[in-house]
Coordinates of C-alpha atoms in Angstrom, one line a residue:
M8 CA 73.7 68.3 112.7
V9 CA 73.2 68.1 108.9
N10 CA 74.2 64.8 107.2
I11 CA 75.7 65.1 103.7
T12 CA 78.2 63.4 101.5
I13 CA 81.4 65.0 100.1
N14 CA 83.0 63.1 97.3
G15 CA 81.2 60.0 98.4
A16 CA 82.2 60.2 102.1
A17 CA 79.5 60.7 104.8
V18 CA 80.0 63.9 106.7
A19 CA 78.0 65.5 109.6
V20 CA 78.3 69.3 110.1
P21 CA 76.4 71.9 112.1
E22 CA 73.4 73.5 110.5
G23 CA 74.2 76.7 108.6
T24 CA 77.7 75.5 107.6
T25 CA 78.8 76.5 104.1
I26 CA 79.8 73.9 101.6
L27 CA 83.3 75.4 101.7
D28 CA 83.6 75.0 105.4
A29 CA 82.0 71.6 105.4
A30 CA 84.6 70.4 102.9
A31 CA 87.5 72.0 104.9
S32 CA 86.3 70.2 108.1
V33 CA 87.1 66.9 106.5
G34 CA 90.3 68.0 104.8
V35 CA 88.9 68.6 101.4
A36 CA 90.3 71.9 100.0
I37 CA 88.2 73.9 97.6
P38 CA 90.1 76.7 95.9
S39 CA 88.8 80.3 96.1
L40 CA 90.0 83.8 95.2
C41 CA 87.4 86.4 96.2
Y42 CA 86.2 84.8 99.5
L43 CA 86.9 86.4 102.8
R44 CA 84.9 85.0 105.8
E45 CA 82.1 87.3 106.9
L46 CA 83.5 90.1 104.7
N47 CA 83.4 89.0 101.1
E48 CA 81.1 86.1 100.4
I49 CA 79.9 87.1 97.0
S50 CA 81.1 84.2 94.8
A51 CA 82.4 86.7 92.2
C52 CA 85.3 84.6 91.0
R53 CA 83.3 81.3 90.7
V54 CA 86.5 79.4 91.4
C55 CA 84.9 77.7 94.4
C56 CA 82.0 76.2 92.5
V57 CA 81.2 72.5 93.1
E58 CA 78.7 70.0 91.7
V59 CA 75.7 69.1 93.8
E60 CA 73.5 66.2 92.7
G61 CA 70.1 67.4 91.6
E62 CA 71.3 70.9 90.8
A63 CA 71.5 71.8 87.1
K64 CA 74.1 74.4 87.6
L65 CA 77.4 74.4 89.5
V66 CA 77.0 75.9 93.0
P67 CA 79.4 78.4 94.7
S68 CA 80.6 76.8 97.9
C69 CA 81.5 80.0 99.7
N70 CA 78.0 81.3 100.3
N71 CA 75.7 78.2 100.0
V72 CA 75.0 76.3 103.1
V73 CA 74.6 72.5 103.3
R74 CA 71.2 70.8 103.4
E75 CA 70.2 67.4 104.7
G76 CA 71.1 64.7 102.3
M77 CA 73.1 66.9 100.0
A78 CA 75.6 65.0 97.8
I79 CA 78.6 67.3 96.9
H80 CA 81.4 66.6 94.4
T81 CA 84.2 69.0 94.6
N82 CA 86.5 68.0 91.7
T83 CA 84.5 66.4 88.9
P84 CA 85.6 67.0 85.3
R85 CA 82.8 69.5 84.9
V86 CA 84.0 71.4 88.0
R87 CA 87.6 71.3 86.9
E88 CA 86.7 72.6 83.4
A89 CA 84.6 75.4 84.8
R90 CA 87.3 76.5 87.2
R91 CA 89.9 76.4 84.5
T92 CA 87.8 78.5 82.2
N93 CA 87.1 81.1 84.9
V94 CA 90.8 81.3 85.8
E95 CA 91.8 81.6 82.2
L96 CA 89.3 84.5 81.8
I97 CA 90.6 86.2 84.8
L98 CA 94.2 85.8 83.5
S99 CA 93.2 87.4 80.2
Q100 CA 92.8 90.7 82.1
H101 CA 95.7 90.1 84.4
D102 CA 99.4 91.1 84.0
S103 CA 100.9 87.7 84.4
Q104 CA 104.5 88.8 84.6
C105 CA 105.0 87.0 87.9
A106 CA 108.8 87.2 87.9
T107 CA 108.5 91.0 88.6
C108 CA 105.7 90.9 91.1
V109 CA 106.2 91.2 94.8
R110 CA 103.5 88.6 95.5
S111 CA 105.1 85.9 93.3
G112 CA 105.0 82.8 95.5
T113 CA 102.3 84.1 97.8
C114 CA 99.8 85.1 95.1
Q115 CA 96.5 83.2 95.4
L116 CA 95.8 83.5 91.6
Q117 CA 99.2 82.1 90.8
K118 CA 98.6 79.2 93.1
V119 CA 95.1 78.4 91.7
A120 CA 96.4 78.7 88.1
N121 CA 99.3 76.4 88.9
D122 CA 97.1 73.9 90.7
L123 CA 94.8 73.8 87.6
G124 CA 97.7 73.3 85.3
V125 CA 97.1 76.4 83.3
L126 CA 100.0 76.7 80.9
Q127 CA 98.6 79.2 78.4
I128 CA 95.7 81.6 78.1
P129 CA 93.4 80.8 75.1
Y130 CA 91.8 84.3 75.2
S131 CA 93.2 87.6 73.9
L132 CA 94.9 89.7 76.5
D133 CA 92.9 92.8 77.5
L134 CA 95.0 95.0 79.7
A135 CA 94.5 98.7 80.6
Q136 CA 96.7 101.0 78.6
G137 CA 97.7 104.7 78.8
K138 CA 96.0 106.8 81.4
K139 CA 93.8 104.0 82.6
R140 CA 96.7 102.3 84.3
F141 CA 98.3 105.5 85.7
W142 CA 99.0 105.6 89.4
T143 CA 101.2 108.0 91.3
T144 CA 104.6 106.6 92.3
T145 CA 105.1 108.9 95.3
F146 CA 102.1 108.0 97.5
P147 CA 103.0 105.2 100.0
L148 CA 100.3 103.0 98.7
Y149 CA 100.6 101.7 95.1
R150 CA 98.0 100.1 92.9
D151 CA 98.6 98.2 89.7
T152 CA 95.4 98.2 87.7
N153 CA 96.5 95.3 85.5
K154 CA 97.0 93.0 88.4
C155 CA 93.5 93.6 89.9
I156 CA 91.1 90.7 89.5
K157 CA 88.0 92.7 90.6
C158 CA 87.5 90.3 93.6
M159 CA 86.1 93.2 95.8
R160 CA 88.2 92.2 98.8
C161 CA 89.9 95.6 99.2
V162 CA 86.4 97.3 98.9
Q163 CA 84.9 95.1 101.6
V164 CA 87.8 95.3 104.0
C165 CA 88.0 99.1 103.7
D166 CA 84.2 99.4 104.1
K167 CA 83.4 96.9 106.8
V168 CA 86.6 96.7 108.9
Q169 CA 88.0 100.2 108.5
A170 CA 84.8 102.1 107.5
M171 CA 86.8 104.4 105.2
K172 CA 85.2 103.6 101.8
I173 CA 88.3 104.5 99.9
W174 CA 87.7 101.9 97.2
D175 CA 84.7 101.4 94.9
V176 CA 83.6 99.7 91.7
S177 CA 84.3 101.7 88.5
G178 CA 83.0 101.1 85.0
S179 CA 80.7 98.3 83.9
G180 CA 80.6 95.0 82.1
S181 CA 84.0 93.8 80.9
R182 CA 85.4 97.3 81.8
T183 CA 84.5 96.9 85.5
T184 CA 87.4 97.6 87.8
I185 CA 88.2 98.9 91.2
D186 CA 89.3 102.5 91.7
V187 CA 89.4 105.3 94.3
S188 CA 85.8 106.1 95.3
G189 CA 84.1 109.4 94.3
H190 CA 86.3 109.8 91.2
R191 CA 89.1 111.0 93.4
F192 CA 92.9 110.6 93.0
I193 CA 94.4 108.6 95.9
K194 CA 96.4 111.6 97.0
G195 CA 93.2 113.6 97.3
S196 CA 91.4 111.0 99.4
D197 CA 91.3 110.5 103.1
C198 CA 93.1 107.2 102.9
T199 CA 94.7 106.4 106.3
L200 CA 97.4 104.2 104.8
C201 CA 96.5 101.4 107.2
G202 CA 97.4 98.9 104.5
Q203 CA 94.7 96.5 105.3
C204 CA 93.6 96.5 101.6
I205 CA 97.2 95.3 100.8
T206 CA 97.3 92.4 103.2
H207 CA 93.9 91.2 102.1
C208 CA 94.5 91.5 98.3
P209 CA 94.9 88.0 96.8
T210 CA 97.3 89.3 94.1
G211 CA 100.0 92.0 93.7
A212 CA 97.4 94.6 92.7
L213 CA 98.1 96.5 95.9
R214 CA 101.4 97.0 97.6
E215 CA 103.4 99.6 99.5
R216 CA 105.6 102.1 97.6
D217 CA 108.9 100.2 97.1
D218 CA 111.7 102.1 98.8
T219 CA 114.3 99.4 98.7
A220 CA 116.3 101.1 95.9
R221 CA 116.7 104.2 98.1
A222 CA 117.8 101.9 100.9
Y223 CA 120.4 100.2 98.8
A224 CA 121.7 103.5 97.6
A225 CA 122.1 104.8 101.2
L226 CA 123.7 101.6 102.4
A227 CA 126.2 101.8 99.6
D228 CA 127.1 105.4 100.2
P229 CA 130.5 105.6 102.0
E230 CA 129.7 109.1 103.2
R231 CA 126.6 108.1 105.1
V232 CA 126.4 106.5 108.5
I233 CA 123.4 104.2 108.5
I234 CA 121.4 103.9 111.7
V235 CA 118.6 101.3 111.6
Q236 CA 115.8 100.9 114.1
I237 CA 113.6 97.8 114.3
A238 CA 110.0 98.1 115.6
P239 CA 108.8 95.5 118.2
A240 CA 106.1 94.1 116.0
V241 CA 108.6 93.3 113.2
R242 CA 110.3 90.7 115.3
T243 CA 107.0 88.7 115.5
A244 CA 106.7 88.4 111.7
W245 CA 109.9 89.0 109.8
G246 CA 110.8 85.3 109.5
E247 CA 107.5 84.3 107.9
A248 CA 108.4 85.4 104.4
L249 CA 111.7 83.6 104.8
G250 CA 110.2 80.3 105.8
L251 CA 111.5 80.5 109.4
S252 CA 109.6 79.3 112.5
N253 CA 109.2 81.6 115.5
T254 CA 112.0 79.8 117.3
E255 CA 114.3 80.2 114.3
A256 CA 113.4 83.9 113.6
T257 CA 115.2 85.3 116.6
I258 CA 115.7 89.0 117.1
G259 CA 119.5 88.3 117.2
R260 CA 119.4 86.8 113.7
L261 CA 117.4 89.7 112.5
V262 CA 119.9 92.2 113.8
A263 CA 122.7 90.1 112.2
A264 CA 120.9 90.1 108.8
V265 CA 120.5 93.9 108.9
R266 CA 124.2 94.3 109.7
Q267 CA 125.0 92.1 106.6
L268 CA 122.8 94.4 104.5
G269 CA 125.3 97.1 105.5
A270 CA 123.9 99.0 108.5
D271 CA 126.5 100.6 110.7
Y272 CA 124.3 100.6 113.8
V273 CA 121.2 98.6 114.6
F274 CA 118.9 99.6 117.5
D275 CA 115.6 98.5 119.0
T276 CA 112.6 100.9 118.6
S277 CA 111.5 99.6 122.0
F278 CA 114.0 102.1 123.5
S279 CA 112.0 105.0 122.0
A280 CA 108.8 103.3 122.9
D281 CA 110.0 103.6 126.5
L282 CA 110.9 107.2 125.8
T283 CA 107.4 107.8 124.3
I284 CA 105.9 106.3 127.5
M285 CA 107.8 108.8 129.6
E286 CA 106.7 111.8 127.6
E287 CA 103.1 110.6 127.1
G288 CA 102.7 109.4 130.7
T289 CA 103.9 112.8 132.0
E290 CA 101.7 114.6 129.6
L291 CA 98.7 112.5 130.8
L292 CA 99.4 113.5 134.4
Q293 CA 99.9 117.1 133.5
R294 CA 96.6 117.2 131.6
L295 CA 94.8 115.4 134.5
R296 CA 96.1 117.8 137.1
A297 CA 95.2 120.8 134.9
G298 CA 91.6 119.6 134.5
D299 CA 92.1 119.3 130.7
L300 CA 90.6 115.8 130.7
N301 CA 87.4 116.7 132.5
E302 CA 85.3 116.8 129.4
Q303 CA 87.3 115.0 126.7
P304 CA 90.1 112.4 126.7
M305 CA 93.7 112.5 125.6
F306 CA 94.3 110.1 122.7
T307 CA 97.5 108.2 122.1
S308 CA 99.3 109.5 118.9
C309 CA 101.8 106.7 118.1
C310 CA 99.7 105.2 115.3
P311 CA 99.9 107.5 112.2
G312 CA 97.0 105.7 110.5
W313 CA 94.8 106.6 113.5
V314 CA 96.0 110.2 113.5
R315 CA 95.2 110.4 109.8
F316 CA 91.7 109.0 110.5
L317 CA 91.0 111.5 113.3
K318 CA 92.2 114.5 111.4
A319 CA 90.1 113.4 108.4
R320 CA 86.9 112.5 110.2
Y321 CA 87.1 114.4 113.5
P322 CA 89.4 117.3 112.8
Q323 CA 87.8 119.3 115.7
M324 CA 89.4 116.7 118.1
T325 CA 93.0 117.2 116.8
S326 CA 93.9 119.0 120.0
R327 CA 93.0 115.9 122.0
L328 CA 95.9 113.9 120.5
S329 CA 99.0 113.6 122.7
T330 CA 101.6 115.9 121.3
A331 CA 104.3 113.2 121.9
K332 CA 105.8 111.9 118.6
S333 CA 105.6 108.3 117.8
P334 CA 108.5 105.9 118.9
Q335 CA 109.7 105.9 115.3
Q336 CA 110.0 109.7 115.1
M337 CA 111.4 110.0 118.7
F338 CA 114.2 107.6 117.8
G339 CA 114.9 109.5 114.6
A340 CA 115.2 112.8 116.5
V341 CA 117.4 111.2 119.2
S342 CA 119.6 109.4 116.6
K343 CA 120.7 112.7 115.1
T344 CA 121.3 114.6 118.4
W345 CA 122.1 112.8 121.6
L346 CA 123.0 109.5 120.0
A347 CA 125.2 111.0 117.3
E348 CA 127.0 113.0 120.0
R349 CA 127.5 109.9 122.1
L350 CA 128.9 107.9 119.1
G351 CA 131.0 110.8 117.9
L352 CA 129.1 111.1 114.6
D353 CA 128.4 114.0 112.3
P354 CA 124.6 114.4 112.4
A355 CA 124.6 115.6 108.8
K356 CA 126.0 112.2 107.7
V357 CA 123.5 110.1 109.7
F358 CA 120.9 108.4 107.6
S359 CA 118.1 107.0 109.7
I360 CA 116.2 104.0 108.5
S361 CA 113.3 102.4 110.3
I362 CA 111.9 98.9 109.8
M363 CA 108.1 99.1 110.5
P364 CA 105.1 96.8 110.3
C365 CA 103.2 99.8 108.8
V366 CA 102.6 101.6 105.5
A367 CA 101.5 104.9 107.2
K368 CA 104.9 105.3 108.7
K369 CA 106.2 106.1 105.2
A370 CA 104.0 109.2 105.2
E371 CA 104.5 110.0 108.9
C372 CA 108.3 110.6 108.5
E373 CA 107.6 113.2 105.8
L374 CA 105.1 115.3 107.8
P375 CA 105.7 118.9 108.9
G376 CA 107.2 118.9 112.4
M377 CA 109.1 115.7 111.9
Q378 CA 112.3 117.5 111.0
S379 CA 115.1 119.4 112.7
E380 CA 118.1 121.4 111.7
H381 CA 119.6 118.0 110.7
G382 CA 116.8 117.2 108.2
Q383 CA 114.1 114.6 108.6
D384 CA 114.0 112.7 111.9
V385 CA 113.7 109.5 109.9
D386 CA 115.0 109.5 106.4
L387 CA 113.5 106.3 105.1
V388 CA 110.9 103.7 106.2
L389 CA 110.9 100.1 105.1
T390 CA 108.0 97.7 105.8
T391 CA 108.6 94.2 107.2
R392 CA 107.9 92.9 103.7
E393 CA 110.5 95.2 102.1
L394 CA 113.1 94.0 104.6
S395 CA 112.4 90.4 103.8
R396 CA 112.8 91.1 100.1
M397 CA 116.1 92.7 100.7
I398 CA 117.4 89.8 102.8
R399 CA 116.4 87.4 100.0
A400 CA 117.9 89.6 97.3
E401 CA 121.3 89.6 99.2
H402 CA 121.1 85.8 99.4
I403 CA 121.5 86.0 103.2
D404 CA 120.8 82.5 104.7
V405 CA 119.4 83.7 108.0
S406 CA 119.1 80.2 109.4
T407 CA 122.9 80.0 109.5
L408 CA 123.5 83.3 111.2
T409 CA 124.8 83.7 114.7
G410 CA 122.6 86.1 116.7
S411 CA 123.9 89.6 117.1
P412 CA 122.9 92.0 119.9
F413 CA 121.5 95.5 119.4
D414 CA 124.1 98.3 119.6
Q415 CA 124.9 100.4 122.6
P416 CA 124.4 102.8 124.2
L417 CA 120.7 102.1 123.7
G418 CA 120.7 98.3 123.9
D419 CA 117.4 96.6 124.5
G420 CA 114.1 98.2 125.5
T421 CA 111.9 97.1 128.4
G422 CA 108.9 94.8 128.3
A423 CA 106.7 97.9 128.3
G424 CA 108.3 99.1 125.1
V425 CA 107.9 95.7 123.5
I426 CA 104.1 95.4 124.0
F427 CA 103.6 98.6 122.0
G428 CA 103.0 96.3 119.0
A429 CA 99.9 94.7 120.5
T430 CA 96.4 96.3 121.0
G431 CA 96.3 97.8 124.5
G432 CA 100.1 97.7 124.8
V433 CA 100.6 101.4 124.6
M434 CA 97.9 102.1 127.2
E435 CA 99.2 99.4 129.6
A436 CA 102.8 100.5 129.2
A437 CA 101.9 104.2 129.8
L438 CA 99.8 103.4 132.9
R439 CA 102.7 101.4 134.4
S440 CA 105.0 104.4 134.4
A441 CA 102.3 107.0 135.0
Y442 CA 101.5 105.2 138.2
F443 CA 105.1 105.4 139.3
L444 CA 105.3 109.1 138.3
A445 CA 102.2 109.9 140.2
A446 CA 102.7 107.7 143.3
G447 CA 106.5 107.3 143.4
A448 CA 106.1 103.6 143.8
L449 CA 106.0 100.6 141.4
P450 CA 102.7 98.9 140.8
P451 CA 102.6 95.2 140.0
A452 CA 103.8 94.9 136.4
D453 CA 100.5 93.3 135.3
A454 CA 98.3 95.7 137.3
F455 CA 96.9 97.2 134.1
R456 CA 96.3 94.1 132.0
A457 CA 92.6 94.7 132.1
V458 CA 93.0 96.7 129.0
R459 CA 93.8 93.5 127.2
A460 CA 90.5 91.8 128.2
S461 CA 87.4 91.8 126.0
D462 CA 85.3 93.6 128.5
K463 CA 83.1 95.4 125.9
A464 CA 83.7 93.3 122.8
D465 CA 80.1 93.9 121.6
R466 CA 80.8 97.7 121.5
G467 CA 84.0 97.4 119.6
W468 CA 86.3 98.6 122.4
R469 CA 87.7 97.6 125.8
E470 CA 87.4 99.8 128.8
A471 CA 88.8 99.8 132.3
E472 CA 89.4 102.2 135.2
F473 CA 92.5 102.5 137.4
D474 CA 93.6 104.5 140.4
L475 CA 96.6 106.7 139.9
A476 CA 97.6 108.0 143.3
G477 CA 94.0 108.7 144.3
T478 CA 92.8 109.8 140.9
T479 CA 90.5 107.5 139.0
V480 CA 91.4 107.2 135.3
H481 CA 88.9 105.8 132.9
C482 CA 90.5 104.2 129.9
A483 CA 89.4 102.8 126.5
V484 CA 91.3 100.7 124.0
T485 CA 90.3 99.8 120.4
S486 CA 91.8 98.7 117.1
G487 CA 90.4 98.8 113.6
L488 CA 89.0 102.0 112.3
N489 CA 85.4 100.9 112.2
N490 CA 85.6 100.3 115.9
A491 CA 87.4 103.6 116.3
R492 CA 84.4 105.3 114.5
R493 CA 82.0 103.7 116.9
L494 CA 84.0 104.8 119.9
M495 CA 84.4 108.4 118.6
R496 CA 80.7 108.7 118.0
A497 CA 80.0 107.5 121.6
I498 CA 82.6 110.0 123.0
D499 CA 81.3 112.8 120.7
R500 CA 77.7 112.2 121.8
G501 CA 78.6 112.1 125.5
E502 CA 77.5 108.5 125.8
V503 CA 80.8 107.5 127.4
K504 CA 83.5 109.4 129.2
Y505 CA 87.2 108.6 129.4
E506 CA 90.4 110.4 130.3
F507 CA 92.8 108.2 128.3
V508 CA 92.1 106.4 125.0
E509 CA 94.3 104.2 122.8
V510 CA 93.4 103.6 119.1
M511 CA 95.3 101.5 116.6
A512 CA 94.3 101.7 113.0
C513 CA 95.0 98.0 112.2
P514 CA 92.9 95.3 113.8
G515 CA 95.0 93.7 116.5
G516 CA 97.5 96.7 116.5
C517 CA 100.9 96.8 114.9
A518 CA 101.2 93.0 115.0
G519 CA 98.5 93.0 112.3
G520 CA 100.0 96.0 110.5
G521 CA 99.5 96.7 106.8
G522 CA 103.3 96.3 106.2
Q523 CA 103.5 92.8 107.7
P524 CA 104.2 89.7 105.5
V525 CA 101.4 88.1 103.5
D526 CA 101.5 84.3 103.0
G527 CA 98.4 83.9 100.8
S528 CA 96.5 81.9 103.3
D529 CA 94.0 84.6 104.5
R530 CA 94.8 83.7 108.1
E531 CA 94.6 86.7 110.5
K532 CA 97.8 86.7 112.5
A533 CA 97.6 89.7 114.7
A534 CA 96.5 87.7 117.7
P535 CA 99.2 85.1 117.7
R536 CA 101.8 87.7 116.9
G537 CA 100.6 89.8 119.8
T538 CA 100.8 86.9 122.1
V539 CA 104.5 86.6 121.3
L540 CA 105.0 90.2 122.3
Y541 CA 103.3 89.7 125.7
Q542 CA 105.5 86.6 126.3
M543 CA 108.5 88.8 125.6
D544 CA 107.2 91.3 128.1
R545 CA 106.8 88.6 130.8
S546 CA 110.3 87.3 130.3
S547 CA 111.9 90.8 130.3
K548 CA 114.2 91.7 133.2
L549 CA 112.8 95.3 133.1
R550 CA 109.1 95.8 132.6
F551 CA 108.7 99.6 133.3
S552 CA 109.8 102.2 130.8
H553 CA 111.2 104.5 133.4
E554 CA 113.7 101.7 134.4
N555 CA 115.3 101.7 131.0
P556 CA 119.0 102.8 131.7
A557 CA 119.4 104.4 128.3
V558 CA 116.2 106.5 128.8
Q559 CA 117.5 107.5 132.2
A560 CA 120.9 108.5 130.7
L561 CA 119.2 110.5 127.9
Y562 CA 117.3 112.6 130.5
R563 CA 120.3 112.9 132.7
E564 CA 122.7 114.0 130.0
Y565 CA 120.5 115.8 127.5
L566 CA 116.8 116.3 128.2
D567 CA 116.7 117.1 131.9
A568 CA 113.2 115.6 132.5
P569 CA 110.1 114.4 130.7
C570 CA 108.2 117.2 129.0
S571 CA 111.0 119.7 129.7
E572 CA 111.5 122.6 127.3
K573 CA 114.2 120.6 125.4
A574 CA 112.1 117.5 125.4
E575 CA 109.1 119.4 124.0
H576 CA 111.3 120.8 121.2
L577 CA 112.8 117.4 120.3
L578 CA 110.1 114.8 121.1
H579 CA 106.8 116.6 120.6
C580 CA 105.0 117.9 117.6
D581 CA 102.1 120.1 116.5
H582 CA 99.4 117.9 114.9
S583 CA 97.6 121.0 113.5
A584 CA 100.7 121.8 111.3
W585 CA 99.2 119.7 108.5
Q586 CA 95.8 118.7 107.2
M587 CA 94.2 115.8 105.5
P588 CA 93.3 116.5 101.8
Q589 CA 89.6 117.2 102.1
N590 CA 90.0 119.6 105.0
R591 CA 92.4 121.9 103.2

């Protein structure tokens, strides 16, 4: 242990502890802006500086470790003045119109400035003008140059966690900024739209394309029938931005709030997650029996960020993706066919909105092959953040709402559909029903939980093997695109062999999606949100996708059987029908 003093109090911390962490261990908060543990420890903002006795200059606390006998002062007049000056300089190149910023209230720069009592900026404003601040308004990811504080967090997250290198430093000196790497436009890049740069940005410099105006217009149109689907991972996070605890933010209250916004019907995407499992599980068995998986695996295809990654970096492996559409797209297709027929609706008037924890879903619904004679399967995608903003804008006090159930005839999904939102959930759910389809008997519901365990954590993925009616299936699960890259290299080089692989672009899966709420704390929440989903699975009456009564009715009345000709037409797609920009 290292013995130090912090603001006059004796403290003992392990060797190698940073000053920032040492202070935090005894409840002393040191503000920071650019710091991200193990990712961005470059002390660029200088806001975390402290005074150390014997040192002539102030010391950044985020990347300096404690030494025996060190005497640290975290809030002296000298420290406060330096922090204030640094923040004022940052604000001189920042668009401070907080009232029109989506991050107002959760912006870390705003909090630091307020805590320091900054009421005016003594320096001339120096904001980008003209073409320098141009950004396309149609791409699902939006960047505001004048809100960027050059903290480098987006660069580091994209490089180290996602290994995509979309962002880079541009310019020099006072003109230094962050831009798309390689002098590219964002539309011409291989951005996967995972949205991790958004959730790790300390300000409002990065956000999703705002589609709330389109949603309001659709909801107000008397000629349209609004059908809304809510993804499983949304229910774990939607209340965070509204100040609700997990016990207060029930799915019933969420459904009631969406109804108050004007939706005609509200359904659970867990239904189409179960449907995806039936199609994907059947496809897996068909490929196994045909020998198609002897050399290369079948990859899950429900994560559009992962699909974009594979098509950009491993286009030769596109045929290894399951042809099954994602749950979002399957629901959209069903909503304008079988569901519209069951409800007596004109498909031409149905407007399908999905609430997703994901930014890439905004691009997925517009891809070739995601349409039918009734138009797009899904007409509009809103992130969890956008939904929360709409609820606030409508002054809906969710805490006073009485819970409302999902609409019929779809109702609730099974536990298998719910765990889609957690890493390994797609794999586990698919194997549950694939076992039944292969063996004609139910396995224990938790027979495939090994894909949740950190068996090969050092390699960046988890692996397990299971027996499906006498056939051994080797499986791998990973999340985060840097881990996906490692796994793909191992598969490509023949170092490992699997029949079935699940990849989620966002670390921790959809629970940690790029469209989930940001609270400005830098806490990674995918794991606790995922735990909530597995708890829901354990408490579900039905835990196998093939037991979903609505899914059974859909096949009985409309599709005949999984992977039938009609199911292939409605629920499957051709991933080769489109290309990522640099492969055109």
